[in-house]
Short mmCIF file of C-alpha atoms and ligand atoms in Angstrom, two decimals:
data_model
loop_
_atom_site.label_atom_id
_atom_site.label_comp_id
_atom_site.label_asym_id
_atom_site.label_seq_id
_atom_site.Cartn_x
_atom_site.Cartn_y
_atom_site.Cartn_z
CA MET Z 24 -0.04 -0.01 0.05
CA TYR Z 25 2.67 2.59 0.63
CA PRO Z 26 5.34 2.26 -1.90
CA CYS Z 27 8.37 3.35 0.48
CA ARG Z 28 8.16 0.39 2.96
CA LYS Z 29 10.60 -2.27 2.73
CA THR Z 30 10.25 -5.22 4.66
CA ARG Z 31 13.21 -5.04 7.62
CA GLU Z 32 14.72 -1.74 6.53
CA LYS Z 33 13.60 1.09 8.44
CA LEU Z 34 14.97 4.88 8.80
CA LEU Z 35 16.26 5.03 12.54
CA LEU Z 36 15.70 8.81 13.42
CA GLY Z 37 15.31 7.97 16.90
CA PRO Z 38 17.80 8.41 20.23
CA GLY Z 39 19.72 4.91 19.22
CA PRO Z 40 20.28 2.97 17.42
CA SER Z 41 21.18 4.99 14.47
CA PRO Z 42 21.47 3.49 10.94
CA VAL Z 43 24.38 1.49 10.15
CA GLU Z 44 26.21 1.30 6.97
CA SER Z 45 26.39 -1.65 4.93
CA ARG Z 46 30.26 -1.83 5.03
CA VAL Z 47 30.08 -1.88 8.91
CA LEU Z 48 27.59 -4.83 8.55
CA ARG Z 49 29.65 -6.69 6.07
CA ALA Z 50 32.74 -6.54 8.20
CA MET Z 51 30.62 -8.18 11.04
CA ALA Z 52 30.08 -10.95 8.95
CA GLU Z 53 34.17 -12.03 8.45
CA PRO Z 54 34.94 -15.27 9.68
CA THR Z 55 35.09 -15.32 13.71
CA LEU Z 56 38.98 -15.36 14.87
CA GLY Z 57 40.56 -16.39 18.14
CA HIS Z 58 40.65 -13.69 20.39
CA LEU Z 59 44.47 -13.89 20.97
CA ASP Z 60 44.97 -14.55 17.12
CA GLY Z 61 47.73 -12.25 15.46
CA ASP Z 62 45.28 -10.82 12.88
CA PHE Z 63 42.53 -10.16 15.65
CA VAL Z 64 45.49 -8.57 17.77
CA ALA Z 65 46.68 -6.72 15.05
CA LEU Z 66 42.79 -5.38 14.36
CA MET Z 67 42.49 -4.48 17.95
CA ASP Z 68 45.64 -2.16 17.81
CA GLU Z 69 44.34 -0.41 14.70
CA THR Z 70 40.79 -0.16 16.43
CA GLN Z 71 42.79 1.47 19.47
CA ARG Z 72 44.60 4.10 17.25
CA LEU Z 73 41.44 5.02 15.43
CA LEU Z 74 39.69 5.19 18.53
CA ARG Z 75 42.13 7.52 20.33
CA LYS Z 76 41.76 9.86 17.12
CA THR Z 77 37.78 9.86 17.23
CA PHE Z 78 38.19 10.57 21.21
CA ALA Z 79 41.22 13.35 20.30
CA THR Z 80 43.33 11.86 22.91
CA GLU Z 81 46.69 10.51 23.67
CA ASN Z 82 45.56 8.81 26.42
CA PRO Z 83 47.30 5.26 26.63
CA LEU Z 84 44.45 3.79 27.93
CA THR Z 85 41.73 3.94 25.50
CA VAL Z 86 39.42 0.95 25.04
CA THR Z 87 36.24 -0.44 24.01
CA MET Z 88 34.22 -2.26 26.93
CA PRO Z 89 31.80 -5.04 25.90
CA GLY Z 90 28.28 -3.80 26.40
CA THR Z 91 26.42 -0.90 25.63
CA GLY Z 92 26.67 2.62 26.62
CA SER Z 93 25.73 1.71 30.31
CA ALA Z 94 28.47 -0.64 30.66
CA GLY Z 95 30.89 2.17 29.55
CA MET Z 96 28.78 4.16 32.61
CA GLU Z 97 28.99 1.31 34.87
CA ALA Z 98 32.70 0.62 34.30
CA ALA Z 99 33.87 4.58 34.55
CA CYS Z 100 31.96 4.37 38.05
CA VAL Z 101 33.06 0.98 39.44
CA ASN Z 102 36.56 1.63 38.61
CA VAL Z 103 37.43 4.95 40.48
CA ILE Z 104 35.07 4.72 43.15
CA GLU Z 105 35.39 3.16 46.46
CA ARG Z 106 32.94 2.50 49.03
CA GLY Z 107 32.40 5.67 50.99
CA ASP Z 108 33.90 8.28 48.74
CA GLN Z 109 31.86 11.32 47.97
CA VAL Z 110 31.27 12.10 44.55
CA ILE Z 111 29.53 15.03 43.04
CA ILE Z 112 27.07 14.14 40.05
CA ALA Z 113 25.04 16.56 38.24
CA ASP Z 114 21.91 15.61 36.25
CA HIS Z 115 19.76 17.59 33.74
CA GLY Z 116 17.59 14.41 32.64
CA VAL Z 117 17.46 10.71 32.89
CA PHE Z 118 20.96 9.71 32.07
CA GLY Z 119 22.40 11.76 34.60
CA ARG Z 120 20.11 10.44 37.24
CA ARG Z 121 21.19 7.19 35.87
CA MET Z 122 24.85 8.05 36.55
CA GLN Z 123 23.82 9.20 39.76
CA GLU Z 124 22.18 5.71 40.81
CA VAL Z 125 25.36 3.41 39.34
CA ALA Z 126 27.57 5.92 41.44
CA GLU Z 127 25.41 5.16 44.43
CA ARG Z 128 25.19 1.15 43.84
CA CYS Z 129 29.04 1.39 43.97
CA GLY Z 130 28.87 2.82 47.33
CA ALA Z 131 29.67 6.52 46.81
CA VAL Z 132 27.93 9.61 48.78
CA VAL Z 133 26.53 11.10 45.97
CA ILE Z 134 25.86 14.83 46.21
CA LYS Z 135 23.44 16.23 43.49
CA VAL Z 136 23.07 19.18 41.20
CA SER Z 137 20.17 19.19 39.03
CA ALA Z 138 18.60 20.98 36.49
CA PRO Z 139 15.02 20.75 35.04
CA PHE Z 140 14.51 19.01 32.09
CA GLY Z 141 14.97 20.92 28.96
CA GLN Z 142 17.83 23.09 30.70
CA ALA Z 143 21.61 23.02 30.88
CA LEU Z 144 23.15 22.48 34.38
CA PRO Z 145 22.89 25.68 36.66
CA GLU Z 146 26.81 26.28 36.36
CA GLU Z 147 27.45 28.60 39.16
CA GLU Z 148 25.36 26.28 41.68
CA LEU Z 149 27.63 23.46 40.66
CA ILE Z 150 30.88 25.32 40.67
CA GLU Z 151 29.66 26.34 44.36
CA THR Z 152 29.25 22.67 45.14
CA ILE Z 153 32.46 21.70 44.17
CA ARG Z 154 33.96 24.30 46.41
CA ARG Z 155 31.80 23.61 49.17
CA HIS Z 156 32.96 19.78 48.97
CA PRO Z 157 36.94 19.82 48.60
CA GLU Z 158 37.02 16.11 49.59
CA ALA Z 159 34.73 14.89 46.68
CA LYS Z 160 36.73 12.37 44.60
CA LEU Z 161 35.03 13.36 41.18
CA VAL Z 162 32.43 15.32 39.10
CA GLY Z 163 30.09 13.42 36.50
CA VAL Z 164 28.28 15.25 33.95
CA VAL Z 165 26.38 13.92 30.92
CA HIS Z 166 27.76 16.01 27.88
CA ALA Z 167 24.77 15.31 25.75
CA GLU Z 168 21.90 14.41 27.55
CA THR Z 169 19.68 12.47 25.01
CA SER Z 170 16.67 12.43 27.11
CA THR Z 171 16.33 16.14 26.68
CA GLY Z 172 18.27 16.95 23.75
CA VAL Z 173 20.60 19.66 25.66
CA LEU Z 174 23.98 19.89 25.23
CA GLN Z 175 26.27 20.90 28.32
CA ASN Z 176 28.95 23.07 27.84
CA LEU Z 177 32.35 21.83 29.46
CA ASP Z 178 34.70 24.57 29.29
CA ARG Z 179 34.14 26.35 32.61
CA ILE Z 180 33.48 23.46 34.82
CA ALA Z 181 36.78 21.31 33.74
CA PRO Z 182 39.31 23.87 35.06
CA VAL Z 183 37.24 24.64 38.23
CA VAL Z 184 37.33 20.43 38.56
CA HIS Z 185 40.98 20.23 38.20
CA ASP Z 186 41.64 23.26 40.50
CA ALA Z 187 39.75 21.33 43.30
CA GLY Z 188 42.17 18.44 42.44
CA MET Z 189 39.24 16.13 41.22
CA LEU Z 190 38.71 13.80 38.17
CA PHE Z 191 36.28 15.00 35.63
CA LEU Z 192 33.70 11.90 34.80
CA VAL Z 193 31.51 12.79 31.37
CA ASP Z 194 28.84 10.93 29.70
CA ALA Z 195 29.62 11.15 25.75
CA VAL Z 196 27.33 8.57 24.49
CA THR Z 197 25.40 10.78 22.35
CA SER Z 198 28.36 13.31 21.53
CA LEU Z 199 31.34 11.24 20.55
CA GLY Z 200 31.23 11.17 16.83
CA GLY Z 201 28.94 13.78 16.23
CA MET Z 202 30.61 16.85 17.87
CA GLU Z 203 33.82 17.78 19.78
CA VAL Z 204 34.20 15.65 22.78
CA PRO Z 205 37.03 17.91 24.43
CA VAL Z 206 39.01 14.89 26.07
CA ASP Z 207 42.68 16.20 25.75
CA ARG Z 208 41.67 20.29 25.01
CA LEU Z 209 39.60 20.32 28.76
CA GLY Z 210 41.65 17.36 30.26
CA LEU Z 211 38.46 15.07 30.59
CA ASP Z 212 39.29 12.12 33.04
CA ILE Z 213 36.99 9.34 32.35
CA VAL Z 214 34.70 9.48 29.29
CA TYR Z 215 32.77 6.70 28.00
CA SER Z 216 30.25 6.42 24.81
CA GLY Z 217 28.17 3.74 22.98
CA SER Z 218 28.65 2.55 19.49
CA GLN Z 219 25.32 2.86 18.07
CA LYS Z 220 24.66 6.68 18.62
CA CYS Z 221 26.94 8.81 16.23
CA LEU Z 222 29.48 6.38 16.02
CA GLY Z 223 27.52 4.29 13.62
CA CYS Z 224 28.05 0.68 14.65
CA PRO Z 225 25.36 -1.69 15.89
CA PRO Z 226 24.91 -1.42 19.81
CA GLY Z 227 27.36 -3.61 21.99
CA LEU Z 228 30.36 -1.85 22.49
CA ALA Z 229 31.28 0.71 25.06
CA PRO Z 230 34.39 3.16 24.26
CA LEU Z 231 35.93 4.08 27.39
CA THR Z 232 39.41 6.64 27.75
CA LEU Z 233 41.15 7.23 31.04
CA SER Z 234 43.39 10.05 31.50
CA PRO Z 235 46.82 9.56 33.27
CA ARG Z 236 45.61 10.91 36.35
CA ALA Z 237 42.41 8.76 36.12
CA VAL Z 238 44.63 5.62 35.41
CA LYS Z 239 46.67 6.40 38.80
CA ALA Z 240 43.32 6.75 40.69
CA VAL Z 241 42.57 3.23 39.53
CA GLN Z 242 46.09 2.18 40.34
CA GLU Z 243 45.77 3.48 43.97
CA ARG Z 244 42.66 2.12 45.25
CA LYS Z 245 42.82 0.40 48.57
CA THR Z 246 40.27 -1.92 47.67
CA LYS Z 247 39.55 -4.15 44.57
CA VAL Z 248 37.30 -3.17 41.94
CA GLN Z 249 34.07 -4.60 43.09
CA SER Z 250 33.09 -5.74 39.38
CA TRP Z 251 35.47 -8.30 38.23
CA TYR Z 252 34.06 -8.03 34.66
CA LEU Z 253 34.74 -4.47 34.45
CA ASP Z 254 38.08 -4.03 36.22
CA LEU Z 255 40.45 -2.18 34.33
CA THR Z 256 43.42 -2.99 36.12
CA MET Z 257 42.97 -6.62 34.40
CA ILE Z 258 41.37 -4.94 31.18
CA MET Z 259 44.25 -2.81 30.36
CA ARG Z 260 46.67 -5.86 30.49
CA TYR Z 261 44.52 -7.52 27.87
CA TRP Z 262 44.34 -4.42 25.71
CA GLY Z 263 48.32 -3.76 26.31
CA GLU Z 264 51.41 -5.87 25.23
CA GLU Z 265 50.81 -8.50 28.08
CA ARG Z 266 47.62 -9.76 25.79
CA PHE Z 267 46.73 -11.36 29.15
CA TYR Z 268 43.35 -13.43 29.00
CA HIS Z 269 40.37 -11.63 30.92
CA HIS Z 270 37.68 -12.31 28.84
CA THR Z 271 36.73 -13.09 25.44
CA ALA Z 272 36.60 -9.99 23.02
CA PRO Z 273 33.21 -9.87 21.30
CA ILE Z 274 35.47 -10.50 17.81
CA ASN Z 275 32.76 -9.63 15.37
CA MET Z 276 31.77 -6.55 16.98
CA LEU Z 277 34.99 -5.26 16.71
CA TYR Z 278 35.34 -5.77 13.42
CA ALA Z 279 32.21 -3.66 12.90
CA PHE Z 280 33.57 -1.05 15.48
CA ASN Z 281 36.89 -1.00 13.71
CA GLU Z 282 34.95 -0.34 10.16
CA ALA Z 283 32.70 2.36 11.66
CA LEU Z 284 35.78 3.93 12.95
CA ARG Z 285 37.59 3.82 9.48
CA ILE Z 286 34.57 5.37 7.93
CA ILE Z 287 34.88 7.96 10.76
CA ASP Z 288 38.63 8.72 9.58
CA GLU Z 289 37.90 8.84 6.13
CA GLU Z 290 35.36 11.52 6.47
CA GLY Z 291 37.59 13.57 8.98
CA LEU Z 292 36.12 14.73 12.67
CA HIS Z 293 35.64 18.13 11.62
CA ARG Z 294 33.87 17.61 8.59
CA ARG Z 295 31.57 15.15 10.46
CA TRP Z 296 30.91 17.44 13.23
CA ASP Z 297 30.00 20.14 10.53
CA ARG Z 298 27.60 17.86 8.92
CA HIS Z 299 25.75 16.90 11.92
CA ARG Z 300 25.63 20.63 12.79
CA ARG Z 301 24.51 21.53 9.53
CA ASN Z 302 21.82 19.35 8.90
CA ALA Z 303 20.59 19.60 12.75
CA GLU Z 304 20.16 23.27 11.74
CA ALA Z 305 18.14 22.67 8.52
CA LEU Z 306 15.80 20.19 10.69
CA TRP Z 307 15.39 23.05 13.43
CA ALA Z 308 14.47 25.76 10.74
CA GLY Z 309 11.83 23.61 8.93
CA LEU Z 310 10.29 22.45 11.94
CA GLU Z 311 9.88 26.18 13.21
CA ALA Z 312 8.79 27.21 10.06
CA MET Z 313 5.77 24.60 10.62
CA GLY Z 314 4.90 26.57 13.56
CA LEU Z 315 6.36 24.02 16.00
CA ALA Z 316 8.03 24.59 19.13
CA LEU Z 317 11.34 23.55 20.09
CA PRO Z 318 11.82 23.37 23.82
CA VAL Z 319 15.75 23.80 24.28
CA ALA Z 320 17.03 26.98 23.79
CA LYS Z 321 18.76 26.93 20.48
CA GLU Z 322 22.44 27.85 22.20
CA HIS Z 323 22.08 24.51 24.33
CA ARG Z 324 20.81 22.13 21.43
CA LEU Z 325 22.47 18.92 20.62
CA PRO Z 326 22.98 18.53 17.07
CA SER Z 327 22.66 14.84 17.42
CA LEU Z 328 18.99 14.78 19.11
CA THR Z 329 16.54 17.36 18.85
CA CYS Z 330 13.32 17.54 21.37
CA LEU Z 331 10.43 18.47 19.50
CA SER Z 332 7.16 19.60 21.52
CA LEU Z 333 4.10 18.00 20.26
CA PRO Z 334 0.95 20.89 19.53
CA GLU Z 335 -2.22 20.74 21.64
CA GLY Z 336 -4.38 17.49 20.59
CA ILE Z 337 -1.75 15.36 19.05
CA ASP Z 338 -0.98 12.12 20.53
CA ASP Z 339 2.73 10.86 20.95
CA GLY Z 340 2.02 7.39 20.47
CA GLN Z 341 -0.35 7.81 17.60
CA LEU Z 342 2.17 10.05 15.60
CA ARG Z 343 5.05 7.39 16.16
CA ARG Z 344 2.81 5.00 14.90
CA GLU Z 345 1.78 6.70 11.81
CA LEU Z 346 5.26 7.61 11.32
CA MET Z 347 6.50 3.85 11.33
CA GLU Z 348 3.23 2.61 9.53
CA ARG Z 349 3.56 4.76 6.55
CA TYR Z 350 6.79 5.89 6.24
CA SER Z 351 8.96 3.12 8.37
CA ILE Z 352 10.70 5.98 10.34
CA GLU Z 353 11.54 5.50 14.00
CA VAL Z 354 11.60 8.29 16.45
CA GLY Z 355 11.85 8.26 20.06
CA ALA Z 356 9.05 8.88 22.61
CA GLY Z 357 9.54 11.33 25.66
CA LEU Z 358 11.51 10.48 28.61
CA GLY Z 359 10.70 11.04 32.37
CA GLU Z 360 8.94 14.35 32.88
CA LEU Z 361 8.90 14.78 29.22
CA LYS Z 362 6.80 11.58 28.09
CA GLY Z 363 3.95 12.27 26.09
CA LYS Z 364 4.76 15.83 25.72
CA VAL Z 365 7.73 15.72 23.14
CA ILE Z 366 9.08 13.29 20.21
CA ARG Z 367 12.65 13.00 20.06
CA ILE Z 368 14.75 12.95 16.43
CA GLY Z 369 17.87 11.81 16.32
CA LEU Z 370 20.25 12.98 13.33
CA MET Z 371 23.02 10.53 14.28
CA GLY Z 372 26.29 9.26 12.10
CA SER Z 373 25.12 8.05 8.59
CA GLY Z 374 21.43 8.94 9.55
CA SER Z 375 22.60 12.63 9.57
CA THR Z 376 22.12 13.65 5.66
CA ALA Z 377 19.89 16.28 4.15
CA ASN Z 378 17.86 13.81 2.13
CA ASN Z 379 16.75 12.50 5.26
CA VAL Z 380 15.80 15.89 6.91
CA ILE Z 381 13.98 16.43 3.72
CA PHE Z 382 12.24 13.19 3.98
CA PHE Z 383 11.16 13.44 7.90
CA LEU Z 384 10.07 17.01 7.60
CA SER Z 385 7.55 15.46 4.71
CA ALA Z 386 6.48 12.83 6.45
CA LEU Z 387 5.95 14.58 9.83
CA GLY Z 388 4.16 17.56 8.20
CA THR Z 389 1.90 15.32 6.36
CA THR Z 390 1.14 13.43 9.23
CA LEU Z 391 0.28 16.27 11.45
CA ASN Z 392 -2.22 17.61 8.53
CA ARG Z 393 -3.84 14.30 8.27
CA MET Z 394 -3.87 14.22 12.03
CA GLY Z 395 -6.05 17.80 11.92
CA TRP Z 396 -3.05 20.29 13.11
CA LYS Z 397 -2.93 22.16 9.60
CA THR Z 398 0.62 23.17 8.76
CA ASP Z 399 2.35 24.25 5.50
CA VAL Z 400 4.63 21.63 4.69
CA GLY Z 401 5.99 23.02 1.41
CA ALA Z 402 7.08 26.47 2.99
CA ALA Z 403 8.99 24.00 5.61
CA LEU Z 404 10.93 22.25 3.37
CA GLU Z 405 11.76 25.28 1.55
CA THR Z 406 12.74 26.86 4.49
CA ALA Z 407 15.06 23.84 5.19
CA ASP Z 408 16.38 23.24 1.89
CA GLU Z 409 17.47 26.95 1.63
CA ARG Z 410 20.06 26.14 4.59
CA PHE Z 411 21.84 23.59 2.30
CA ARG Z 412 22.31 25.90 -0.72
CA ASP Z 413 25.21 28.00 1.09
C1 PLP A 506 21.88 5.81 25.45
C2 PLP A 506 22.58 6.70 26.24
C3 PLP A 506 22.93 5.75 27.20
C4 PLP A 506 23.11 4.16 27.89
O1 PLP A 506 23.49 3.53 26.58
P1 PLP A 506 22.82 2.17 26.15
O2 PLP A 506 23.41 1.72 25.02
O3 PLP A 506 21.29 2.36 26.23
O4 PLP A 506 23.21 1.51 27.47
C5 PLP A 506 23.93 6.60 28.23
N1 PLP A 506 24.11 8.08 28.51
C6 PLP A 506 23.39 8.76 27.36
C7 PLP A 506 23.49 10.30 27.13
C8 PLP A 506 22.82 7.73 26.31
O5 PLP A 506 22.16 8.60 25.32
#
């Protein structure tokens, strides 16, 4: 009935996973090797080199953890936190709250600084909190809050964290590969991400990098890392010269990840960031031309994920169902306090294209019209298209 509908191929414009290029899927289908095989070890080395480039870091300890982004969060927390440690973790959405919960489960005393959904962190309050708790071990922040589409600038916070002698823990799950993650520029100490957002790989790996200061903190622990599986003191020996057996690497996932990093390297980081920015700006212009509202102020918007307020009378479940049934487009529902009030549109990795912006705007506009919320789809398309002309 709808000719654009293919059996399994759907356009992933939600909060992740993002579309995976066929090159990456083909790499995944290559024959499985032993996890200590020379050819596989060479692929690990190349992956590590490309991952350092993607993180823009010289950190020797730069690896991928088995598991999704949350495994990266868990690994980051469990390796540096010891029972009874004080930590300061800020939240401006669901993922900051998850980081607080993970730190609590590691036995930390968590000092919280919060922002309302849709806003960036109150930087003055966070800085004041850091000054008032000089004994805290680390400060944790989500760089790109996927639940709200808010980007947290780290430039002012990082020097305060370091002046206080604390470690800076940053969630870069939805920023790495889609915009600058200033690992070495700001000296971020523990940074993790996920393979399936702006890196363009299927879900299953969590890239992680630690500064030499963070490595020292892990090595100087008084107690063993509570999790055997996520213990970096052992995992770094597997990724290092020694190739000490710890766990069986997810071999074929690493083939895919290596290929995804090669694609990023071929495009170039700056060009990739510019592409994400440009397509997001065209999307925002088109949505606003339709008369729709974006709840996040423009200077705090993420290029990889846009939160869109639903107009009065538009049911979020019905809208997402129609986009899927008629156009095979997946977008995300609102999370937490935004549930039912917004949809979340991801333009991540190879999903961030001009064609996807134009297609999405026309599908959304047509659907809203059919649902009784009248808007001028043609004008929105022209507004977005103008952004691609210069
Ligand atoms: C997706 C996401 C996570 C969790 O990653 P999973 O791969 O779903 O485990 C953590 N933080 C942020 C900011 C995310 O967007």
